[in-house]
XYZ file of C-alpha atoms in Angstrom:
599
model
C -19.193 -21.059 49.569
C -16.001 -22.543 48.987
C -12.591 -23.053 51.048
C -11.393 -20.706 47.453
C -13.596 -18.799 46.920
C -14.503 -17.283 50.041
C -11.841 -14.818 49.790
C -11.740 -10.782 51.844
C -9.515 -8.567 52.197
C -7.335 -10.654 54.645
C -5.058 -10.786 50.875
C -4.403 -7.576 51.139
C -3.235 -7.503 54.657
C -1.242 -10.548 53.917
C 0.511 -8.833 51.612
C 1.197 -6.102 53.298
C 2.520 -7.815 56.906
C 5.041 -9.503 54.047
C 7.217 -6.540 54.332
C 7.023 -5.445 58.094
C 7.747 -9.265 59.925
C 8.571 -11.511 56.831
C 5.866 -13.731 56.379
C 4.430 -14.331 52.904
C 0.362 -14.359 51.766
C -1.177 -17.102 50.643
C -0.155 -18.906 47.336
C 3.533 -18.358 47.943
C 4.757 -20.990 49.674
C 8.441 -21.355 49.729
C 10.452 -24.180 47.920
C 12.286 -25.983 50.948
C 16.065 -25.256 50.793
C 15.738 -22.023 48.131
C 16.589 -18.430 49.039
C 17.009 -15.681 47.733
C 20.967 -15.861 48.032
C 21.191 -19.753 47.686
C 21.271 -20.795 51.263
C 18.689 -22.033 51.231
C 16.158 -19.884 53.694
C 12.932 -20.152 51.752
C 12.319 -17.125 49.640
C 10.733 -15.691 46.360
C 13.341 -14.115 44.164
C 12.741 -10.478 44.249
C 8.882 -11.336 45.073
C 9.549 -12.434 40.544
C 7.681 -15.977 39.639
C 10.630 -17.166 38.017
C 12.957 -18.673 40.991
C 15.741 -20.342 41.743
C 15.207 -23.899 41.904
C 19.607 -24.839 42.228
C 18.534 -28.917 42.856
C 15.016 -29.834 40.783
C 17.727 -28.897 37.467
C 14.483 -26.557 36.261
C 16.026 -24.328 33.871
C 14.415 -20.802 33.028
C 13.931 -19.437 29.806
C 14.869 -16.322 29.823
C 18.557 -17.480 31.077
C 18.142 -19.389 27.994
C 20.939 -18.450 25.001
C 19.285 -20.649 22.845
C 15.769 -20.220 23.510
C 15.088 -17.424 20.879
C 16.889 -19.649 17.774
C 15.034 -22.301 19.243
C 11.058 -19.866 19.095
C 12.717 -18.643 15.350
C 13.234 -22.291 13.837
C 9.720 -23.337 15.117
C 7.725 -20.080 13.777
C 4.872 -20.051 11.775
C 6.151 -19.446 8.103
C 2.969 -18.694 6.559
C 2.869 -15.668 10.260
C 6.422 -14.200 9.464
C 5.708 -14.404 5.490
C 2.708 -11.621 6.284
C 4.262 -9.692 9.071
C 7.771 -9.399 6.690
C 5.388 -8.728 4.320
C 3.671 -5.910 6.217
C 7.370 -4.617 7.533
C 7.586 -4.715 3.668
C 4.691 -2.530 2.776
C 5.334 0.057 5.126
C 8.563 0.712 4.306
C 7.407 1.529 0.359
C 4.681 3.120 1.750
C 6.244 5.892 4.482
C 7.325 8.431 1.659
C 3.149 8.112 -0.228
C 1.215 7.972 2.601
C 0.108 9.751 5.768
C 2.401 8.677 9.039
C -0.843 8.640 10.874
C -2.396 5.923 8.889
C 0.435 3.626 8.765
C 1.159 4.423 13.117
C -0.610 1.560 13.819
C 1.019 -1.235 11.218
C 3.887 -0.262 12.647
C 2.626 -0.703 16.407
C 1.819 -3.964 14.925
C 5.032 -5.075 13.860
C 6.800 -3.892 17.135
C 4.479 -5.618 19.555
C 4.839 -8.197 16.774
C 8.655 -8.737 17.679
C 8.632 -7.776 21.028
C 6.470 -11.507 21.669
C 8.534 -13.087 19.147
C 11.303 -12.719 21.226
C 9.774 -13.657 24.375
C 8.703 -16.818 25.577
C 6.659 -19.064 23.208
C 5.973 -22.057 25.918
C 3.838 -19.605 27.557
C 0.017 -18.235 26.829
C -0.729 -15.190 28.633
C -4.118 -14.727 29.582
C -5.961 -11.619 30.941
C -9.370 -11.925 32.523
C -11.422 -8.637 32.060
C -14.400 -7.423 33.022
C -16.652 -4.743 34.693
C -17.505 -3.576 38.455
C -19.212 -6.688 40.125
C -18.833 -9.475 37.083
C -17.050 -11.440 39.846
C -13.322 -11.805 37.649
C -11.470 -12.120 40.969
C -13.575 -15.511 42.259
C -12.992 -16.640 39.402
C -9.725 -15.833 38.678
C -8.947 -17.128 42.145
C -10.752 -20.019 41.477
C -8.583 -21.262 38.504
C -5.949 -20.056 40.854
C -6.826 -23.044 43.135
C -5.886 -20.265 46.018
C -7.384 -16.943 47.179
C -4.176 -14.835 45.168
C -7.095 -11.567 44.042
C -9.136 -9.779 46.347
C -12.514 -9.502 46.156
C -15.201 -8.080 48.092
C -17.837 -5.790 48.278
C -15.989 -2.189 48.359
C -15.809 -0.857 44.141
C -13.065 -1.209 42.944
C -12.329 -3.960 44.373
C -8.263 -4.878 42.032
C -6.942 -1.072 41.729
C -3.759 -2.691 40.129
C -2.908 -6.062 37.526
C -2.011 -8.797 39.092
C -0.583 -12.019 37.233
C -0.746 -15.974 38.154
C 2.127 -17.727 36.090
C 1.599 -22.072 36.658
C 5.267 -22.582 35.540
C 8.629 -20.498 35.590
C 9.706 -18.462 32.644
C 7.617 -15.801 32.217
C 8.695 -13.531 34.011
C 10.280 -11.261 31.059
C 6.752 -11.417 29.627
C 4.953 -9.778 32.549
C 8.072 -7.293 32.125
C 6.516 -6.118 29.424
C 2.804 -5.652 30.986
C 4.670 -3.770 33.386
C 3.410 -6.278 36.406
C 5.982 -5.357 39.294
C 7.174 -7.973 41.585
C 5.418 -7.616 44.407
C 2.276 -8.584 42.169
C 2.619 -11.503 40.733
C 1.957 -14.864 41.874
C 2.353 -18.598 41.868
C -0.484 -21.155 42.485
C -0.243 -22.686 45.626
C 2.963 -25.873 45.430
C 0.929 -29.100 45.764
C -2.279 -28.495 43.180
C -0.189 -31.472 41.006
C 1.979 -32.375 38.696
C 4.261 -29.286 37.599
C 5.858 -32.427 34.820
C 4.676 -31.759 30.968
C 1.478 -33.359 31.590
C 0.380 -30.681 34.520
C -3.186 -28.976 33.956
C -2.158 -24.989 32.511
C 1.624 -25.907 31.656
C 2.556 -22.769 30.200
C -0.340 -20.022 31.469
C 0.601 -17.143 33.179
C -2.793 -15.296 34.095
C -3.701 -11.811 34.848
C -6.452 -9.777 36.417
C -7.113 -6.712 35.538
C -8.635 -3.639 36.726
C -12.292 -3.001 35.974
C -12.633 -2.320 32.072
C -15.480 0.044 33.702
C -13.782 1.602 36.896
C -14.856 5.499 37.525
C -10.772 5.528 38.073
C -9.005 6.955 34.787
C -5.472 5.409 35.527
C -7.554 1.722 36.306
C -9.774 2.255 32.627
C -6.282 3.149 31.240
C -4.043 0.602 32.604
C -7.359 -2.496 31.524
C -6.876 -0.931 27.517
C -2.666 -1.161 27.356
C -2.790 -4.171 29.040
C -5.381 -5.844 26.015
C -2.708 -4.540 23.602
C 0.054 -6.859 24.837
C -1.550 -9.667 26.314
C -2.223 -13.341 23.827
C -6.271 -13.411 24.737
C -8.907 -12.457 27.302
C -10.836 -13.990 29.114
C -14.402 -11.706 29.449
C -16.535 -12.302 31.973
C -19.852 -10.661 32.153
C -23.012 -11.004 34.895
C -26.945 -11.870 34.139
C -27.411 -7.595 35.067
C -24.405 -5.994 32.765
C -23.378 -8.746 29.572
C -25.413 -6.147 27.189
C -23.464 -3.383 28.510
C -23.137 -0.753 25.761
C -19.403 -0.098 26.861
C -18.475 -3.548 27.220
C -19.465 -4.370 23.397
C -19.071 -1.155 21.634
C -15.835 -0.469 22.866
C -13.883 -3.604 23.023
C -15.834 -7.026 21.318
C -17.366 -5.059 18.907
C -13.757 -3.961 17.864
C -11.738 -6.764 18.871
C -14.079 -8.949 16.729
C -11.152 -10.225 14.236
C -9.798 -12.006 17.426
C -12.393 -14.370 18.239
C -10.261 -16.846 17.956
C -8.393 -15.850 21.734
C -11.549 -15.035 23.161
C -13.013 -16.148 25.954
C -16.568 -15.251 26.904
C -17.677 -15.780 30.701
C -21.593 -15.712 31.884
C -20.962 -15.822 35.656
C -22.995 -15.839 38.337
C -25.562 -18.357 36.913
C -26.581 -19.593 40.356
C -28.044 -16.517 40.785
C -30.379 -17.347 37.827
C -33.170 -19.143 38.571
C -34.672 -22.391 36.180
C -34.144 -21.687 32.760
C -32.952 -18.114 32.426
C -29.123 -19.181 32.928
C -29.968 -20.975 28.707
C -31.888 -18.453 28.077
C -29.152 -15.331 28.771
C -26.729 -17.435 27.898
C -28.414 -17.543 23.848
C -28.918 -13.833 24.337
C -25.494 -12.915 24.953
C -24.799 -15.783 21.937
C -26.551 -13.106 19.787
C -25.226 -9.878 21.161
C -21.588 -11.523 20.004
C -23.398 -12.466 16.982
C -23.854 -9.191 15.704
C -20.773 -7.830 17.444
C -19.418 -10.061 14.381
C -17.449 -12.244 16.974
C -17.027 -15.771 15.240
C -18.823 -17.978 17.998
C -16.385 -21.845 18.102
C -19.276 -23.866 17.650
C -19.489 -27.520 16.124
C -15.426 -27.171 15.582
C -15.937 -24.122 13.834
C -13.007 -21.556 15.084
C -14.234 -18.321 16.985
C -14.524 -17.754 20.747
C -15.375 -19.613 23.760
C -18.398 -19.011 25.348
C -19.379 -21.109 28.758
C -21.557 -20.107 31.614
C -20.423 -20.798 35.001
C -19.931 -19.473 38.888
C -16.969 -18.726 39.596
C -18.655 -18.354 43.788
C -20.250 -21.662 43.773
C -17.854 -23.625 41.496
C -19.841 -24.533 38.730
C -18.450 -24.784 35.581
C -15.371 -23.816 36.474
C -13.688 -27.367 36.004
C -15.278 -26.845 31.850
C -13.093 -23.182 31.699
C -10.607 -24.808 33.342
C -10.882 -27.771 30.774
C -10.441 -24.989 28.038
C -7.710 -23.276 28.982
C -5.642 -26.192 29.639
C -6.014 -27.613 26.157
C -5.734 -22.670 24.691
C -2.233 -23.517 26.406
C -1.135 -26.743 25.161
C -1.328 -26.076 21.876
C 1.328 -22.190 22.125
C -0.517 -20.911 19.160
C -2.332 -18.185 21.496
C 0.119 -15.550 20.781
C 1.020 -16.206 16.874
C -2.977 -16.253 16.355
C -3.283 -12.975 18.585
C -0.695 -11.485 16.065
C -2.309 -12.629 13.154
C -5.663 -11.022 14.453
C -4.235 -7.658 15.532
C -2.299 -7.911 11.439
C -6.309 -8.574 10.227
C -7.031 -5.523 12.281
C -4.605 -3.421 10.963
C -5.310 -4.482 7.419
C -8.469 -3.991 7.447
C -7.699 -0.026 8.845
C -5.105 0.296 5.996
C -7.622 -1.226 2.974
C -8.819 1.815 1.455
C -5.651 3.287 1.935
C -4.323 0.268 -0.791
C -7.626 -0.927 -2.255
C -10.238 0.323 -4.159
C -11.712 -1.871 -5.906
C -11.992 -0.896 -9.726
C -9.726 -1.098 -12.037
C -6.272 0.968 -12.189
C -3.495 2.105 -14.313
C -2.911 3.933 -17.585
C -4.251 2.404 -21.075
C -2.678 2.508 -24.553
C -5.645 4.349 -25.874
C -4.693 6.930 -22.776
C -1.555 6.898 -24.255
C -1.664 7.476 -27.573
C -4.469 10.519 -26.251
C -1.788 12.050 -24.800
C 0.957 11.336 -27.302
C -2.005 13.335 -30.118
C -1.767 15.726 -27.707
C 1.449 16.618 -27.239
C 1.674 16.204 -31.299
C -1.222 18.863 -31.410
C 1.001 21.048 -29.367
C 3.868 21.588 -31.113
C 2.449 21.148 -34.591
C 3.289 18.563 -35.762
C 0.556 18.295 -38.697
C 0.900 21.600 -39.542
C 4.691 20.716 -39.695
C 4.356 18.205 -41.957
C 1.841 20.175 -44.208
C 4.795 22.651 -44.320
C 7.369 19.877 -45.600
C 5.172 18.949 -48.102
C 4.908 22.462 -50.096
C 8.763 22.788 -49.888
C 9.038 19.446 -51.670
C 6.396 20.850 -54.668
C 7.928 23.572 -53.960
C 11.588 22.112 -54.833
C 10.395 19.629 -57.080
C 8.357 22.423 -59.112
C 11.883 24.451 -59.338
C 14.269 21.901 -60.414
C 11.361 20.512 -63.093
C 10.175 23.703 -64.126
C 10.990 25.732 -67.670
C 14.103 27.241 -67.580
C 11.929 30.526 -68.127
C 10.006 30.220 -65.383
C 13.016 29.655 -63.125
C 14.907 32.727 -64.730
C 11.832 34.581 -63.672
C 11.361 33.343 -60.620
C 15.144 34.772 -60.158
C 14.624 37.491 -61.285
C 11.911 38.018 -58.447
C 13.903 37.423 -56.261
C 16.803 39.933 -57.529
C 14.357 42.631 -56.955
C 12.268 42.152 -53.882
C 15.560 40.539 -51.278
C 13.556 41.357 -48.659
C 11.563 37.963 -49.468
C 13.817 35.639 -48.718
C 12.748 33.025 -46.770
C 12.643 33.907 -42.729
C 12.064 31.817 -39.575
C 8.645 33.543 -38.848
C 7.978 34.506 -35.112
C 5.638 32.755 -32.843
C 2.665 35.327 -31.675
C 2.940 35.590 -28.401
C -1.374 34.270 -27.646
C -0.544 31.222 -30.260
C 2.643 30.593 -28.077
C -0.082 31.044 -24.868
C -2.439 28.499 -26.299
C -0.102 26.162 -26.723
C 1.237 26.021 -23.482
C -2.347 25.728 -22.481
C -2.640 22.827 -24.421
C 0.465 20.931 -22.961
C -0.875 21.348 -19.871
C -4.355 20.182 -20.169
C -2.404 16.706 -22.139
C -0.583 16.218 -18.564
C -4.178 16.943 -16.152
C -5.783 15.003 -18.445
C -3.316 12.249 -18.585
C -2.891 12.717 -14.740
C -6.452 12.103 -14.196
C -6.597 9.219 -16.158
C -3.301 7.543 -14.902
C -4.643 8.333 -11.485
C -8.420 7.263 -12.167
C -9.574 3.590 -9.626
C -6.264 4.649 -7.079
C -6.371 5.017 -3.578
C -6.361 8.783 -2.458
C -2.358 8.551 -1.430
C -1.365 6.918 -4.552
C -3.682 8.901 -7.256
C -1.878 11.728 -5.215
C 1.572 10.320 -5.936
C 1.130 9.715 -9.643
C -0.985 13.325 -10.238
C 2.010 15.180 -8.544
C 4.680 13.247 -10.666
C 2.585 14.103 -13.715
C 2.446 18.043 -12.650
C 6.596 17.983 -11.880
C 6.838 16.416 -15.490
C 4.839 18.993 -16.852
C 7.807 21.046 -15.685
C 9.668 23.069 -18.718
C 7.912 20.065 -20.863
C 6.326 23.112 -23.446
C 10.127 24.479 -23.825
C 11.696 21.354 -24.769
C 8.539 20.850 -26.859
C 9.430 24.238 -29.064
C 13.461 23.521 -29.061
C 12.013 20.266 -30.366
C 9.805 21.881 -33.237
C 12.966 23.678 -33.908
C 15.225 20.653 -33.943
C 12.963 17.902 -36.007
C 10.879 20.067 -37.270
C 13.992 22.129 -39.840
C 13.566 20.658 -43.385
C 17.462 19.667 -44.092
C 19.786 21.838 -46.266
C 18.950 19.150 -49.582
C 15.689 17.386 -49.891
C 15.553 13.622 -51.114
C 14.330 13.774 -54.763
C 13.455 10.415 -56.631
C 14.884 8.202 -58.669
C 12.823 10.014 -62.122
C 13.647 13.506 -60.978
C 16.894 13.792 -63.351
C 15.007 12.304 -66.209
C 12.564 15.030 -66.076
C 15.674 17.646 -65.457
C 17.058 16.212 -68.715
C 13.948 16.201 -70.598
C 12.886 19.908 -69.444
C 16.483 20.863 -70.745
C 16.077 18.382 -73.946
C 12.700 20.751 -74.317
C 14.502 23.721 -73.996
C 17.472 23.389 -76.023
C 14.708 22.269 -78.812
C 13.349 25.893 -79.022
C 16.357 27.130 -78.767
C 17.789 25.353 -81.923
C 14.735 26.775 -83.685
C 14.483 29.635 -82.861
C 17.926 30.307 -83.693
C 17.133 28.379 -87.186
C 14.299 31.592 -87.909
C 16.726 33.986 -86.745
C 18.780 32.941 -89.391
C 16.661 32.615 -92.000
C 15.127 36.492 -91.284
C 18.992 37.998 -91.308
C 19.164 35.413 -94.569
C 21.798 33.039 -93.612
C 20.130 30.077 -93.919
C 17.461 29.470 -96.686
C 14.446 29.866 -95.990
C 11.998 26.729 -94.416
C 9.777 27.725 -91.830
C 7.936 24.539 -91.066
C 11.121 22.511 -89.222
C 12.213 25.381 -87.154
C 7.899 26.452 -86.134
C 8.072 22.671 -85.462
C 10.786 22.727 -83.417
C 9.824 25.888 -81.516
C 6.689 24.505 -81.249
C 7.674 21.307 -79.571
C 9.297 23.167 -77.209
C 6.960 25.531 -76.287
C 4.387 22.841 -75.539
C 6.656 20.162 -74.427
C 7.728 22.011 -71.624
C 5.094 22.631 -69.928
C 3.640 18.949 -70.453
C 7.089 17.883 -68.519
C 6.508 20.728 -65.470
C 3.062 19.093 -65.376
C 4.086 15.872 -65.861
C 6.591 16.200 -63.011
C 4.108 18.032 -60.400
C 1.757 15.311 -60.717
C 4.110 12.716 -59.894
C 5.868 14.631 -57.260
C 1.973 14.825 -55.402
C 2.954 11.044 -53.746
C 7.034 11.517 -52.614
C 5.571 14.940 -51.299
C 2.979 13.448 -49.191
C 5.669 10.489 -48.330
C 7.807 13.318 -47.433
C 5.499 15.497 -44.951
C 4.079 12.314 -43.570
C 7.944 11.321 -42.440
C 8.228 14.750 -41.027
C 5.343 14.870 -38.988
C 6.083 11.322 -37.714
C 9.345 11.883 -36.906
C 8.309 15.420 -34.440
C 5.269 13.044 -33.664
C 7.357 11.189 -32.091
C 10.044 13.366 -30.937
C 7.042 14.961 -28.845
C 5.909 11.396 -27.752
C 9.374 11.328 -26.837
C 9.786 13.993 -24.463
C 6.411 12.639 -23.125
C 7.218 9.895 -22.647
C 10.728 10.924 -20.525
C 9.501 13.543 -18.732
C 5.628 12.175 -18.293
C 4.722 8.739 -18.971
C 7.819 7.168 -17.180
C 7.147 8.904 -14.085
C 3.602 8.122 -13.525
C 4.014 4.723 -14.565
C 7.002 3.999 -11.986
C 4.550 5.343 -9.544
C 1.665 2.623 -10.423
C 4.938 0.573 -10.821
C 5.156 0.892 -6.664
C 1.869 1.150 -6.179
C 1.926 -2.377 -7.984
C 4.640 -3.425 -5.131
C 2.685 -2.141 -2.082
C -0.598 -3.882 -3.430
C 1.523 -7.354 -3.730
C 2.741 -6.512 -0.583
C -1.244 -5.983 0.323
C -1.957 -9.108 -0.886
C 0.384 -11.036 1.230
C -0.784 -8.932 4.535
C -4.311 -9.900 4.194
C -3.131 -13.481 3.370
């Protein structure tokens, strides 16, 4: 057993002794000529990692007013774009999506903002593991000095202990909620502290056991695992396949593979090639968990085997951590992994893999249903019949018009009145409108995720309120015939011809009457011929006008039907289709933001 790893309960006793007699625990060596009040007494500043180094010229990032600005200038543009897209996504969805579904995304935004406000020069790595896995021993081995208590009593680590290799991590540890008395530093003089110092910027946190019987310990583990930049999972040959570890932690965090280390500890207990076999089986389990393994230059989790007790393999882990911290990208990768996890859970809310939207055929079908409900076709046919009656009245024989006038005088109640719509027909029209709205809502919401489909259907239902009454008003205004119907160009000619035939009849009749009373000379041929021409010519003109009026009457009826159809379509578009289209447009906007969030 080495001097580094042969650590027992004396660490805890030494820490308590510090407050009793003023001595320092191992790993807290005072810099000469520096104390809490600047007088050179050689004490730590309230037990915090950040020290007052007056002569060395070290400047703490927590006191640098331009530190955040430097960090923002060096921020990854893609990460910033994804965070902005996620923020926009949450804002656009707040009124449509249940708050519980957006809670995780909001939590990711809050945690990302909190982390990006702090030092980007430091990488916070937590060491997690089960009871007896040796994580505290590994923590001490990496620090090069006994900092965390190890021993046979379980659980040994009752509170997280942090160790920082460089200054400026106080804000990060405050965020983790680690008090000053549990903040440590490696033994002074364990290497250079310049730019090329090993593990420069590393903040290592020893967590309580994740399978501890104490609920408070497990809660601390879960809380801190959400805040650190990376995690070293320490497993031993006996518990590396523990279901709790894989199902509760490794599998849900499979997307965080690039910020995950999995260390098989205590390989010194395995004989021969058993260590390689166990390590291969561990890789198999991680692959089944969905964790990508960083092998052959591929991004993914780092899997190592070592013995923290003997020191075998610890240097390899230290080198991996050194390279990991020098990149200074763990915090960004952790945030990106959190965004990926949130986007994956939000996928059912924003994507279904099916085509969505309101097709042109659905719009036309909705318009046809409204036109049917408002009676556009019947109004057109009525307009056509009215035009024909007007043509027959204008171009018919005067005797027929005189007879119609007399009939009208004898039966004044036969004048045209507006027939009230029976209640059953009104109810049928209302049902047609409601059915049309329901169909278009279902067509528009087809293929949309649940919340957005519901929003589209609600928009259609809200627009249907008052739509039947509005269509009734349109039927009265747009369906009423104008006071003077339009007339084609041949209409005056036909009227003149009919008048001519009437005059011819009158002349022939008067001629015959004059001959009968002896005023004129008898000559029946000419007046009879005139009367026959008028009698036959009048109906012929009337029949010709009736045939010629079919085309204009039909066009007039179609035009009246078109006007009423367009009026109904405009009312339905303003009340139903436009709100539905607005909801679909809003969904397209959030879908675009979701695509940006997924990267």
